[in-house]
Coordinates of C-alpha atoms and ligand atoms in Angstrom, one line a residue:
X1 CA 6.6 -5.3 62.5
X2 CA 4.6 -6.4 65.4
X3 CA 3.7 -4.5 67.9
X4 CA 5.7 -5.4 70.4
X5 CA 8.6 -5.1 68.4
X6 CA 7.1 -1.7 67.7
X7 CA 7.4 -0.7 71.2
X8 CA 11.0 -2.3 71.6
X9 CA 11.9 0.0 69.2
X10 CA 10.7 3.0 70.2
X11 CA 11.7 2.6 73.9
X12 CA 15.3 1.8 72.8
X13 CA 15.2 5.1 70.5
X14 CA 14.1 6.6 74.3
X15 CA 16.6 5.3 75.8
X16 CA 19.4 6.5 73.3
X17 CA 18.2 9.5 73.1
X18 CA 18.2 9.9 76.8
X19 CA 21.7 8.6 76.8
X20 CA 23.1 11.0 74.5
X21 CA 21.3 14.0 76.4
X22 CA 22.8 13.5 79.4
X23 CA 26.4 12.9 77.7
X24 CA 26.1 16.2 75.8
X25 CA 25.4 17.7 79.1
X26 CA 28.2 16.3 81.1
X27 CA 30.6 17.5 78.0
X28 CA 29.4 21.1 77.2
X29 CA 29.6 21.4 81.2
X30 CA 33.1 20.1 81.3
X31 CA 34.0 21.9 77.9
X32 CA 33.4 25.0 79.8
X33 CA 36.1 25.2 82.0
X34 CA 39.5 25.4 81.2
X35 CA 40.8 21.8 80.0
X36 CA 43.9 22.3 82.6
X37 CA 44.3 21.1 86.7
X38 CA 45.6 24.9 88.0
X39 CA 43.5 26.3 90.6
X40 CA 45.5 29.9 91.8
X41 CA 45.9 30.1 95.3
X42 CA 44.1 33.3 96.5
X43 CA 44.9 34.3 92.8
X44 CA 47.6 34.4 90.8
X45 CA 49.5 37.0 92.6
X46 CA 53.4 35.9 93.3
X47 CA 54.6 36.5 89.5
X48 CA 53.3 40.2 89.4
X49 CA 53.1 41.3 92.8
X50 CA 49.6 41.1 93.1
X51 CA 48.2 41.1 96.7
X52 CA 46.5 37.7 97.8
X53 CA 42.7 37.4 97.6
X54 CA 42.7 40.6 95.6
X55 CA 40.9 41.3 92.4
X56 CA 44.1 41.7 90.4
X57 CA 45.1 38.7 91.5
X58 CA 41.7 36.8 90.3
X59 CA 41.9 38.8 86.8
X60 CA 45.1 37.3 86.3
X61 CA 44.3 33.9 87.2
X62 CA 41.2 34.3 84.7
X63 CA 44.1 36.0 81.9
X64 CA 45.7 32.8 82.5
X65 CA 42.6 30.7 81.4
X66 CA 43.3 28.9 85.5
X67 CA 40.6 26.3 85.5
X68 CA 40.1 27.8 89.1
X69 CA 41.2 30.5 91.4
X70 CA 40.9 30.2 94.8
X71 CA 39.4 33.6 97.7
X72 CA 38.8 33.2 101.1
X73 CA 35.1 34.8 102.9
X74 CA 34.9 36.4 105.8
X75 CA 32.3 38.5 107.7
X76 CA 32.4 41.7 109.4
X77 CA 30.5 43.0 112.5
X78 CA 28.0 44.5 110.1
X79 CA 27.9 41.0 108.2
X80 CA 29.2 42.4 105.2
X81 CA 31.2 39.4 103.4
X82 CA 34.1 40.8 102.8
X83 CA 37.8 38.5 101.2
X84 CA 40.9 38.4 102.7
X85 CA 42.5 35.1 104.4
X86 CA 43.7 36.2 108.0
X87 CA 41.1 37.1 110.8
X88 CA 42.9 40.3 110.7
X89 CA 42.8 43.4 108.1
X90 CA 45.5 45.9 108.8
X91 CA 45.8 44.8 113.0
X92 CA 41.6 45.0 113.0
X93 CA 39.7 41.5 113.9
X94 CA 37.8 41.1 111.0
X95 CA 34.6 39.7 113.1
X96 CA 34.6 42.2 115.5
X97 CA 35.1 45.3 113.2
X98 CA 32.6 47.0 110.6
X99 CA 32.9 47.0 106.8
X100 CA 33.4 51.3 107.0
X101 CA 36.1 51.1 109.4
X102 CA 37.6 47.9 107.4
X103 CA 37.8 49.9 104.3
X104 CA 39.4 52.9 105.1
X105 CA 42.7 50.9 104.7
X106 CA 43.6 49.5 101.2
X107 CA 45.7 46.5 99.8
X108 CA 48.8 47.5 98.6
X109 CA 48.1 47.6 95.0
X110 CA 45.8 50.3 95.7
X111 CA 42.9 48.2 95.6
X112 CA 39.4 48.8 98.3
X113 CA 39.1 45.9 100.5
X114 CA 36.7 43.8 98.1
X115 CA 33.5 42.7 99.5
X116 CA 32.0 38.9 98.1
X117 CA 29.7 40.5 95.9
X118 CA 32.4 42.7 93.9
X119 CA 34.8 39.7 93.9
X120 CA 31.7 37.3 92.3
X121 CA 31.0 40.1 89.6
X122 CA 34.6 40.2 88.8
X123 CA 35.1 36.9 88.4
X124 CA 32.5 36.6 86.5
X125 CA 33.6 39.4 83.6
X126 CA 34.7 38.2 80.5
X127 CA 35.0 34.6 82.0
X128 CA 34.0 31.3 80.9
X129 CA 36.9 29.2 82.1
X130 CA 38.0 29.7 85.3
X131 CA 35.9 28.4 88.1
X132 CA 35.0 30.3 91.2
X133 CA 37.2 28.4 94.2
X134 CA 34.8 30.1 96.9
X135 CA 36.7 29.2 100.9
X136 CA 34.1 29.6 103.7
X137 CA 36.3 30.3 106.8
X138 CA 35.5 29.3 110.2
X139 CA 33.9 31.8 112.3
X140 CA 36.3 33.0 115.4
X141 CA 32.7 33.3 117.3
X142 CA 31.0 30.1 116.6
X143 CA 29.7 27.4 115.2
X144 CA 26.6 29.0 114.2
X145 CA 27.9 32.2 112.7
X146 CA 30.3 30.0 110.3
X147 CA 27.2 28.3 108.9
X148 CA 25.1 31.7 108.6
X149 CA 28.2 33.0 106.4
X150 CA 27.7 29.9 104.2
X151 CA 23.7 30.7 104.2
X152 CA 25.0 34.3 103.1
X153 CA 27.3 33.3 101.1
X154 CA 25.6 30.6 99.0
X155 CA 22.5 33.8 98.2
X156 CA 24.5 35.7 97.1
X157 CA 26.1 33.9 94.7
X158 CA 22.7 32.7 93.4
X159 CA 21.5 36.0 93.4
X160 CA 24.4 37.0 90.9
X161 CA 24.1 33.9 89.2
X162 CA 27.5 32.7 89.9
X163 CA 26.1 29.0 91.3
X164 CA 27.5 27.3 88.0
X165 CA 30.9 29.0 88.5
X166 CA 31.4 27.7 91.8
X167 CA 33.0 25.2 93.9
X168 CA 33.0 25.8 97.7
X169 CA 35.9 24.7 99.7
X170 CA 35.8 25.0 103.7
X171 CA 37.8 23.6 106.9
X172 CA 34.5 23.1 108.5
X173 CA 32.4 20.1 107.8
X174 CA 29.3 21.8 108.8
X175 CA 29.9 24.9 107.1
X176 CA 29.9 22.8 103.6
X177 CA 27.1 20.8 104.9
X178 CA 24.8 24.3 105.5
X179 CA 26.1 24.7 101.6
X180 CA 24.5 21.4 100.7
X181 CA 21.5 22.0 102.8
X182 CA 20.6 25.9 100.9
X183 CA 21.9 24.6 97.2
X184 CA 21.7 20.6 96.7
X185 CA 23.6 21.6 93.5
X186 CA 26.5 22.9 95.0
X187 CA 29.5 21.7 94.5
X188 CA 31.8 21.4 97.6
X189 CA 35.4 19.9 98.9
X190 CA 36.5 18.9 102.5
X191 CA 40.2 20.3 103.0
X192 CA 41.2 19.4 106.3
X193 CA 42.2 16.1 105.5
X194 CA 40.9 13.5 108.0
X195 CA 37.6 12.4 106.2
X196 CA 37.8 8.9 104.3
X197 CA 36.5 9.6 100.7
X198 CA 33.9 7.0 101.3
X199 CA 32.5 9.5 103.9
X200 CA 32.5 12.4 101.9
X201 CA 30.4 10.6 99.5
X202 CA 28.1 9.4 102.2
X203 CA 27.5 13.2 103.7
X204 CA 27.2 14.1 99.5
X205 CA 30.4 16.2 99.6
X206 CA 31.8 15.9 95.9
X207 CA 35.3 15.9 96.4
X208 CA 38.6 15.8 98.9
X209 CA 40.8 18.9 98.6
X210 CA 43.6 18.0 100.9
X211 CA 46.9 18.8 102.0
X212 CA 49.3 17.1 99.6
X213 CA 50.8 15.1 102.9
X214 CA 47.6 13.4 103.5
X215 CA 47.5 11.9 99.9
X216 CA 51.4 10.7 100.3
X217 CA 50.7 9.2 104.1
X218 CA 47.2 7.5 102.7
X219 CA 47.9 6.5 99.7
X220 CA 44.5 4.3 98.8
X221 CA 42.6 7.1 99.1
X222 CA 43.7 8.2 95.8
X223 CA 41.9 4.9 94.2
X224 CA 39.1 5.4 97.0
X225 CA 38.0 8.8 95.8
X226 CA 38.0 7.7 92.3
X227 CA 36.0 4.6 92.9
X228 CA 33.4 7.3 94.7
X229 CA 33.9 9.9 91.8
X230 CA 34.7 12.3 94.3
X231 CA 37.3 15.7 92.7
X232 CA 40.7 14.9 93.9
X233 CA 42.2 18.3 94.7
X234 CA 45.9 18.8 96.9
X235 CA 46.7 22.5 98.5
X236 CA 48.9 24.2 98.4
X237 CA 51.6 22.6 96.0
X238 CA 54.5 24.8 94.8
X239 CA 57.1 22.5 93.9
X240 CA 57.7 20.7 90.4
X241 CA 58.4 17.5 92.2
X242 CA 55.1 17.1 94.3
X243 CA 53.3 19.3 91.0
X244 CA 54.3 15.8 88.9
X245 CA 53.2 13.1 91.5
X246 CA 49.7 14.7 91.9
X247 CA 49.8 14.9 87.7
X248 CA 50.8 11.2 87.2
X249 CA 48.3 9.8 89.9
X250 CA 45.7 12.2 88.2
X251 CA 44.2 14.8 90.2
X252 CA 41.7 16.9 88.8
X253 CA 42.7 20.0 90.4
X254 CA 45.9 21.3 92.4
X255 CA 45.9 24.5 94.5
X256 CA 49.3 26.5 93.9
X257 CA 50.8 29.7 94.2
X258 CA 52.3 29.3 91.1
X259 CA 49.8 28.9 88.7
X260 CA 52.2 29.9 85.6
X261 CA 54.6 26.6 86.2
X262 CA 52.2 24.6 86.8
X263 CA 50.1 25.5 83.1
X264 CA 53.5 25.0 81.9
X265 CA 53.3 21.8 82.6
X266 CA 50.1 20.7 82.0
X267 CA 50.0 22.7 78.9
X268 CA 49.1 20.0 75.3
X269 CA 51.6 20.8 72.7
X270 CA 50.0 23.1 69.8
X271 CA 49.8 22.0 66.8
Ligands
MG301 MG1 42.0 29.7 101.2

C-alpha cells in the first residue's frame, strides 16, 4: 500500500470513528428520557388531586415515566426560589414577602411550600426519564430581577447537578437569553408565541413551546422549526382532538394537564 493510501485510510477510519462517537452520544442522550411527547403541566396533579407545582404532583409525573414535567420559579423578598405559578401564595405577593412568612401556610395536600432546591432534589430521586420542565417567571419588579432569578436559578441547578435534566421554559426573551449567557449548554424554549423559529435559532434558543393557537394560525412554522431543528413543544393541550393534530404533525413534546390520556395515546403496543 502506498503511503498515501496509507494515510487515506487511516483518516477515513478517523473519521468513522468520529462519526459513530458522536451518534452513540446523541442516542444514549435521547435513550435517556422517556421515549413518549407528555410533558405534565405543573405535574401530574388533576387525576389524584394533587396540588399544582407540588412535589406529589412531580412524583407522579416521574411514576408515569412523563418525558417532562413542568414547575414554575419564583423569588421571594429574601430571594429564596421558591415554586408556585401565581404571584400570589395564600393572598401574600410572592416578591414582596419572605420565604418564613411564605411558609407558614401549606398546599393542601399538606405539603411545605417547596423551595427550587427541594423541587430539583426530588425530581431528581429515582429518575432517569422524565425531564426537568424548569419556567422562569417574569419578575412583577423588573427586568433586571427576572434575569437575576434565571442567574439563580441556572447555579443552582448546576450546583445539584440537575443541568442534564433540564429544559428551561420562560415568557421573557431575556430571561432565557441570561440562561444562555450563564450555561451555553442549556437547553431553553420561547413560549409566548410571537418569535419566528428562524429567530429562535438565530438568538440560539433550541426550541418554540407555544400556545397550540399559534401553531394552527401559522401553520409553516411547524416545517420552519424543523428545517432549524428547533423542539416543537404546544401548551397547554387537554383535548384528544388538538392532542392528535400536534401528534400527526409531530411534535416532540406537548404540555398537558392530563398527562395519563395523553401516554394513552402515545403509548407502542407491547409485545
Ligand atoms: Mg408554567
Amino acid at each position: 500500500m502506498s503511503f498515501e493510501k496509507v494515510c487515506i485510510f487511516f483518516i477515513s477510519a478517523g473519521i468513522s470513528l468520529l462519526i459513530s462517537c458522536t451518534t452513540t452520544r446523541k442516542n444514549s442522550m435521547s435513550k435517556k428520557f422517556a421515549a413518549n411527547p407528555v410533558v405534565a403541566h405543573r405535574g401530574a396533579f388533576k387525576k389524584n388531586g394533587f396540588p399544582e407545582n407540588s412535589i406529589a404532583s412531580l412524583k407522579e409525573a416521574i411514576r408515569l415515566k412523563c418525558t417532562g414535567s413542568e414547575f414554575d420559579v419564583r423569588m421571594t423578598a429574601d430571594d429564596s426560589l421558591i415554586i408556585n405559578h401565581d404571584p400570589h401564595f395564600n393572598k401574600l405577593e410572592i416578591e414582596k414577602t419572605t420565604y418564613a412568612e411564605l411558609s407558614q401556610y401549606k398546599l393542601s395536600n399538606g405539603e411545605k411550600l417547596p423551595t427550587l432546591r427541594e423541587y430539583v432534589l426530588a425530581g431528581l430521586e429515582n429518575n432517569t426519564k422524565t425531564r426537568l420542565v424548569l419556567e422562569i417567571k417574569p419578575s412583577g419588579i423588573g427586568k433586571e430581577r427576572g434575569k437575576l432569578i434565571a442567574e439563580r436559578s441556572v447555579a443552582l441547578v448546576k450546583e445539584l447537578k440537575a443541568a442534564p435534566m433540564t429544559v428551561y421554559i420562560s415568557f421573557d426573551y431575556d430571561i432565557l437569553k441570561k440562561v444562555i449567557e450563564v450555561d451555553p449548554a442549556a437547553s431553553t424554549q420561547y413560549l409566548n408565541g410571537e418569535k419566528s423559529p428562524e429567530q429562535l435559532k438565530t438568538d440560539g434558543i433550541a426550541g418554540a413551546d407555544y400556545h397550540f393557537s399559534v401553531f394552527k394560525k401559522n401553520p409553516g412554522w411547524i416545517e420552519q422549526a424543523k428545517k432549524y431543528k428547533l423542539i416543537l413543544n404546544a401548551w397547554t393541550v387537554n383535548d384528544a382532538e388538538t392532542m392528535d393534530w400536534l401528534l400527526k404533525n409531530g411534535f416532540d413534546f406537548i404540555t398537558t394537564n392530563e398527562p395519563e390520556l395523553l401516554l394513552k395515546k402515545t403509548a407502542r403496543p407491547t409485545k
